[in-house]
JSON list of C-alpha atoms in Angstrom, two decimals:
[
{"chain": "A", "resi": 1, "resn": "UNK", "atom": "CA", "xyz": [-17.82, 88.94, 59.41]},
{"chain": "A", "resi": 2, "resn": "UNK", "atom": "CA", "xyz": [-15.37, 87.08, 61.64]},
{"chain": "A", "resi": 3, "resn": "UNK", "atom": "CA", "xyz": [-15.97, 87.17, 65.39]},
{"chain": "A", "resi": 4, "resn": "UNK", "atom": "CA", "xyz": [-12.96, 88.26, 67.38]},
{"chain": "A", "resi": 5, "resn": "UNK", "atom": "CA", "xyz": [-11.34, 85.50, 69.42]},
{"chain": "A", "resi": 6, "resn": "UNK", "atom": "CA", "xyz": [-11.86, 87.76, 72.43]},
{"chain": "A", "resi": 7, "resn": "UNK", "atom": "CA", "xyz": [-15.68, 87.84, 72.20]},
{"chain": "A", "resi": 8, "resn": "UNK", "atom": "CA", "xyz": [-16.26, 84.36, 73.69]},
{"chain": "A", "resi": 9, "resn": "UNK", "atom": "CA", "xyz": [-13.98, 84.94, 76.72]},
{"chain": "A", "resi": 10, "resn": "UNK", "atom": "CA", "xyz": [-15.64, 88.32, 77.26]},
{"chain": "A", "resi": 11, "resn": "UNK", "atom": "CA", "xyz": [-19.11, 86.75, 77.18]},
{"chain": "A", "resi": 12, "resn": "UNK", "atom": "CA", "xyz": [-17.98, 84.06, 79.62]},
{"chain": "A", "resi": 13, "resn": "UNK", "atom": "CA", "xyz": [-16.65, 86.70, 82.00]},
{"chain": "A", "resi": 14, "resn": "UNK", "atom": "CA", "xyz": [-19.98, 88.56, 81.84]},
{"chain": "A", "resi": 15, "resn": "UNK", "atom": "CA", "xyz": [-21.91, 85.35, 82.56]},
{"chain": "A", "resi": 16, "resn": "UNK", "atom": "CA", "xyz": [-19.61, 84.45, 85.43]},
{"chain": "A", "resi": 17, "resn": "UNK", "atom": "CA", "xyz": [-19.72, 87.91, 86.98]},
{"chain": "A", "resi": 18, "resn": "UNK", "atom": "CA", "xyz": [-23.51, 87.79, 87.15]},
{"chain": "A", "resi": 19, "resn": "UNK", "atom": "CA", "xyz": [-22.96, 85.64, 90.28]},
{"chain": "A", "resi": 20, "resn": "UNK", "atom": "CA", "xyz": [-25.70, 83.32, 89.18]},
{"chain": "A", "resi": 21, "resn": "UNK", "atom": "CA", "xyz": [-24.25, 79.93, 88.35]},
{"chain": "A", "resi": 22, "resn": "UNK", "atom": "CA", "xyz": [-27.76, 78.64, 87.66]},
{"chain": "A", "resi": 23, "resn": "UNK", "atom": "CA", "xyz": [-27.69, 80.52, 84.35]},
{"chain": "A", "resi": 24, "resn": "UNK", "atom": "CA", "xyz": [-25.49, 77.64, 83.21]},
{"chain": "A", "resi": 25, "resn": "UNK", "atom": "CA", "xyz": [-26.06, 73.91, 83.65]},
{"chain": "A", "resi": 26, "resn": "UNK", "atom": "CA", "xyz": [-23.84, 71.88, 85.94]},
{"chain": "A", "resi": 27, "resn": "UNK", "atom": "CA", "xyz": [-21.69, 69.11, 84.37]},
{"chain": "A", "resi": 28, "resn": "UNK", "atom": "CA", "xyz": [-24.38, 66.46, 84.82]},
{"chain": "A", "resi": 29, "resn": "UNK", "atom": "CA", "xyz": [-27.10, 68.63, 83.24]},
{"chain": "A", "resi": 30, "resn": "UNK", "atom": "CA", "xyz": [-24.86, 69.78, 80.39]},
{"chain": "A", "resi": 31, "resn": "UNK", "atom": "CA", "xyz": [-24.40, 67.35, 77.59]},
{"chain": "A", "resi": 32, "resn": "UNK", "atom": "CA", "xyz": [-23.54, 67.53, 73.93]},
{"chain": "A", "resi": 33, "resn": "UNK", "atom": "CA", "xyz": [-26.26, 68.08, 71.33]},
{"chain": "A", "resi": 34, "resn": "UNK", "atom": "CA", "xyz": [-28.97, 66.88, 73.75]},
{"chain": "A", "resi": 35, "resn": "UNK", "atom": "CA", "xyz": [-27.09, 63.72, 74.77]},
{"chain": "A", "resi": 36, "resn": "UNK", "atom": "CA", "xyz": [-25.65, 63.04, 78.22]},
{"chain": "A", "resi": 37, "resn": "UNK", "atom": "CA", "xyz": [-21.89, 62.72, 78.53]},
{"chain": "A", "resi": 38, "resn": "UNK", "atom": "CA", "xyz": [-21.68, 62.27, 82.33]},
{"chain": "A", "resi": 39, "resn": "UNK", "atom": "CA", "xyz": [-23.28, 59.88, 84.80]},
{"chain": "A", "resi": 40, "resn": "UNK", "atom": "CA", "xyz": [-23.34, 59.84, 88.60]},
{"chain": "A", "resi": 41, "resn": "UNK", "atom": "CA", "xyz": [-21.18, 57.16, 90.23]},
{"chain": "A", "resi": 42, "resn": "UNK", "atom": "CA", "xyz": [-21.74, 58.36, 93.82]},
{"chain": "A", "resi": 43, "resn": "UNK", "atom": "CA", "xyz": [-23.67, 61.19, 95.43]},
{"chain": "A", "resi": 44, "resn": "UNK", "atom": "CA", "xyz": [-24.13, 62.19, 99.04]},
{"chain": "A", "resi": 45, "resn": "UNK", "atom": "CA", "xyz": [-24.44, 65.40, 101.07]},
{"chain": "A", "resi": 46, "resn": "UNK", "atom": "CA", "xyz": [-20.67, 66.07, 100.87]},
{"chain": "A", "resi": 47, "resn": "UNK", "atom": "CA", "xyz": [-19.57, 64.83, 97.46]},
{"chain": "A", "resi": 48, "resn": "UNK", "atom": "CA", "xyz": [-20.76, 63.99, 93.97]},
{"chain": "A", "resi": 49, "resn": "UNK", "atom": "CA", "xyz": [-18.63, 61.76, 91.71]},
{"chain": "A", "resi": 50, "resn": "UNK", "atom": "CA", "xyz": [-19.24, 61.88, 87.96]},
{"chain": "A", "resi": 51, "resn": "UNK", "atom": "CA", "xyz": [-17.81, 59.78, 85.17]},
{"chain": "A", "resi": 52, "resn": "UNK", "atom": "CA", "xyz": [-17.74, 61.68, 81.89]},
{"chain": "A", "resi": 53, "resn": "UNK", "atom": "CA", "xyz": [-17.02, 60.08, 78.52]},
{"chain": "A", "resi": 54, "resn": "UNK", "atom": "CA", "xyz": [-16.08, 61.98, 75.34]},
{"chain": "A", "resi": 55, "resn": "UNK", "atom": "CA", "xyz": [-15.59, 60.05, 72.09]},
{"chain": "A", "resi": 56, "resn": "UNK", "atom": "CA", "xyz": [-13.89, 61.97, 69.25]},
{"chain": "A", "resi": 57, "resn": "UNK", "atom": "CA", "xyz": [-15.92, 65.01, 68.09]},
{"chain": "A", "resi": 58, "resn": "UNK", "atom": "CA", "xyz": [-18.05, 64.95, 71.24]},
{"chain": "A", "resi": 59, "resn": "UNK", "atom": "CA", "xyz": [-17.84, 67.73, 73.77]},
{"chain": "A", "resi": 60, "resn": "UNK", "atom": "CA", "xyz": [-19.44, 69.26, 76.82]},
{"chain": "A", "resi": 61, "resn": "UNK", "atom": "CA", "xyz": [-21.57, 72.35, 76.28]},
{"chain": "A", "resi": 62, "resn": "UNK", "atom": "CA", "xyz": [-20.86, 75.46, 78.33]},
{"chain": "A", "resi": 63, "resn": "UNK", "atom": "CA", "xyz": [-21.35, 74.59, 82.02]},
{"chain": "A", "resi": 64, "resn": "UNK", "atom": "CA", "xyz": [-20.12, 75.40, 85.51]},
{"chain": "A", "resi": 65, "resn": "UNK", "atom": "CA", "xyz": [-18.30, 73.28, 88.06]},
{"chain": "A", "resi": 66, "resn": "UNK", "atom": "CA", "xyz": [-18.44, 73.63, 91.81]},
{"chain": "A", "resi": 67, "resn": "UNK", "atom": "CA", "xyz": [-15.04, 73.26, 93.52]},
{"chain": "A", "resi": 68, "resn": "UNK", "atom": "CA", "xyz": [-13.76, 69.87, 92.41]},
{"chain": "A", "resi": 69, "resn": "UNK", "atom": "CA", "xyz": [-10.97, 67.39, 91.85]},
{"chain": "A", "resi": 70, "resn": "UNK", "atom": "CA", "xyz": [-10.68, 65.53, 88.57]},
{"chain": "A", "resi": 71, "resn": "UNK", "atom": "CA", "xyz": [-8.77, 62.58, 87.19]},
{"chain": "A", "resi": 72, "resn": "UNK", "atom": "CA", "xyz": [-8.26, 61.57, 83.55]},
{"chain": "A", "resi": 73, "resn": "UNK", "atom": "CA", "xyz": [-8.76, 57.83, 83.10]},
{"chain": "A", "resi": 74, "resn": "UNK", "atom": "CA", "xyz": [-8.21, 58.05, 79.32]},
{"chain": "A", "resi": 75, "resn": "UNK", "atom": "CA", "xyz": [-6.90, 61.19, 77.68]},
{"chain": "A", "resi": 76, "resn": "UNK", "atom": "CA", "xyz": [-7.23, 62.86, 74.29]},
{"chain": "A", "resi": 77, "resn": "UNK", "atom": "CA", "xyz": [-6.80, 66.28, 72.66]},
{"chain": "A", "resi": 78, "resn": "UNK", "atom": "CA", "xyz": [-9.38, 68.96, 73.59]},
{"chain": "A", "resi": 79, "resn": "UNK", "atom": "CA", "xyz": [-10.42, 72.39, 72.39]},
{"chain": "A", "resi": 80, "resn": "UNK", "atom": "CA", "xyz": [-11.28, 74.39, 75.52]},
{"chain": "A", "resi": 81, "resn": "UNK", "atom": "CA", "xyz": [-13.21, 77.67, 75.66]},
{"chain": "A", "resi": 82, "resn": "UNK", "atom": "CA", "xyz": [-13.10, 79.61, 78.93]},
{"chain": "A", "resi": 83, "resn": "UNK", "atom": "CA", "xyz": [-12.31, 83.08, 80.28]},
{"chain": "A", "resi": 84, "resn": "UNK", "atom": "CA", "xyz": [-8.70, 82.79, 79.08]},
{"chain": "A", "resi": 85, "resn": "UNK", "atom": "CA", "xyz": [-9.77, 82.23, 75.47]},
{"chain": "A", "resi": 86, "resn": "UNK", "atom": "CA", "xyz": [-9.82, 79.24, 73.16]},
{"chain": "A", "resi": 87, "resn": "UNK", "atom": "CA", "xyz": [-6.96, 76.75, 73.13]},
{"chain": "A", "resi": 88, "resn": "UNK", "atom": "CA", "xyz": [-6.19, 73.15, 72.24]},
{"chain": "A", "resi": 89, "resn": "UNK", "atom": "CA", "xyz": [-4.48, 70.94, 74.80]},
{"chain": "A", "resi": 90, "resn": "UNK", "atom": "CA", "xyz": [-3.40, 67.33, 75.01]},
{"chain": "A", "resi": 91, "resn": "UNK", "atom": "CA", "xyz": [-4.86, 65.86, 78.18]},
{"chain": "A", "resi": 92, "resn": "UNK", "atom": "CA", "xyz": [-2.83, 62.76, 79.08]},
{"chain": "A", "resi": 93, "resn": "UNK", "atom": "CA", "xyz": [-4.17, 59.65, 80.79]},
{"chain": "A", "resi": 94, "resn": "UNK", "atom": "CA", "xyz": [-3.45, 59.74, 84.51]},
{"chain": "A", "resi": 95, "resn": "UNK", "atom": "CA", "xyz": [-3.62, 63.54, 84.70]},
{"chain": "A", "resi": 96, "resn": "UNK", "atom": "CA", "xyz": [-5.24, 65.04, 87.81]},
{"chain": "A", "resi": 97, "resn": "UNK", "atom": "CA", "xyz": [-6.53, 68.58, 88.31]},
{"chain": "A", "resi": 98, "resn": "UNK", "atom": "CA", "xyz": [-8.43, 70.63, 90.89]},
{"chain": "A", "resi": 99, "resn": "UNK", "atom": "CA", "xyz": [-10.19, 73.95, 91.37]},
{"chain": "A", "resi": 100, "resn": "UNK", "atom": "CA", "xyz": [-11.14, 75.50, 94.69]},
{"chain": "A", "resi": 101, "resn": "UNK", "atom": "CA", "xyz": [-13.70, 77.88, 93.20]},
{"chain": "A", "resi": 102, "resn": "UNK", "atom": "CA", "xyz": [-16.61, 77.76, 90.77]},
{"chain": "A", "resi": 103, "resn": "UNK", "atom": "CA", "xyz": [-15.34, 77.50, 87.20]},
{"chain": "A", "resi": 104, "resn": "UNK", "atom": "CA", "xyz": [-16.97, 77.22, 83.79]},
{"chain": "A", "resi": 105, "resn": "UNK", "atom": "CA", "xyz": [-15.95, 76.13, 80.30]},
{"chain": "A", "resi": 106, "resn": "UNK", "atom": "CA", "xyz": [-16.94, 74.36, 77.11]},
{"chain": "A", "resi": 107, "resn": "UNK", "atom": "CA", "xyz": [-14.85, 71.54, 75.70]},
{"chain": "A", "resi": 108, "resn": "UNK", "atom": "CA", "xyz": [-14.68, 69.46, 72.51]},
{"chain": "A", "resi": 109, "resn": "UNK", "atom": "CA", "xyz": [-12.66, 66.29, 71.99]},
{"chain": "A", "resi": 110, "resn": "UNK", "atom": "CA", "xyz": [-10.70, 67.06, 68.81]},
{"chain": "A", "resi": 111, "resn": "UNK", "atom": "CA", "xyz": [-8.46, 64.03, 69.24]},
{"chain": "A", "resi": 112, "resn": "UNK", "atom": "CA", "xyz": [-8.81, 60.56, 67.80]},
{"chain": "A", "resi": 113, "resn": "UNK", "atom": "CA", "xyz": [-9.42, 58.61, 71.02]},
{"chain": "A", "resi": 114, "resn": "UNK", "atom": "CA", "xyz": [-12.22, 58.47, 73.58]},
{"chain": "A", "resi": 115, "resn": "UNK", "atom": "CA", "xyz": [-11.48, 60.43, 76.76]},
{"chain": "A", "resi": 116, "resn": "UNK", "atom": "CA", "xyz": [-12.88, 59.46, 80.16]},
{"chain": "A", "resi": 117, "resn": "UNK", "atom": "CA", "xyz": [-12.78, 61.62, 83.29]},
{"chain": "A", "resi": 118, "resn": "UNK", "atom": "CA", "xyz": [-13.77, 61.27, 86.94]},
{"chain": "A", "resi": 119, "resn": "UNK", "atom": "CA", "xyz": [-14.99, 64.55, 88.46]},
{"chain": "A", "resi": 120, "resn": "UNK", "atom": "CA", "xyz": [-15.40, 64.75, 92.24]},
{"chain": "A", "resi": 121, "resn": "UNK", "atom": "CA", "xyz": [-17.37, 67.84, 93.24]},
{"chain": "A", "resi": 122, "resn": "UNK", "atom": "CA", "xyz": [-17.59, 69.10, 96.80]},
{"chain": "A", "resi": 123, "resn": "UNK", "atom": "CA", "xyz": [-21.06, 70.06, 98.04]}
]
C-alpha cells in the first residue's frame, strides 16, 4: 500500500495545531539517526546561533524552529517535508531566509555536496 503524498503534510498540520512545540525537538536537539548535525556558536537571553552541517545523505529529523533568520554558507539540494508537502529544492550558497513564527520541517541533503547553515533564533 502506498501512502498518499498528502498524509505527511496532514500529520504535520495536526502536530503543529496541537500548540505544543515541545512535542518536537528544536534544531539543536534534533539530529539525524542519533547524531548531532548542529552546534551552538553563541547563546544568550536574546539569541541563539547554530551552525548546522549536512553532508550528502544526511538530514535533520522533524523539528521546530522558533522565529529565526538563516544563512546558507554552503548549499546543496534538499528534500523538504513540511505542511506544504514534499519537494526538492536547490539551496544556493549565500542564500538567506527568515520566519517570524514557529515553523517545523524535516530535511534531507539529496545533493552531492556538504551544506552548511547558520541559524539565528530569537528567544
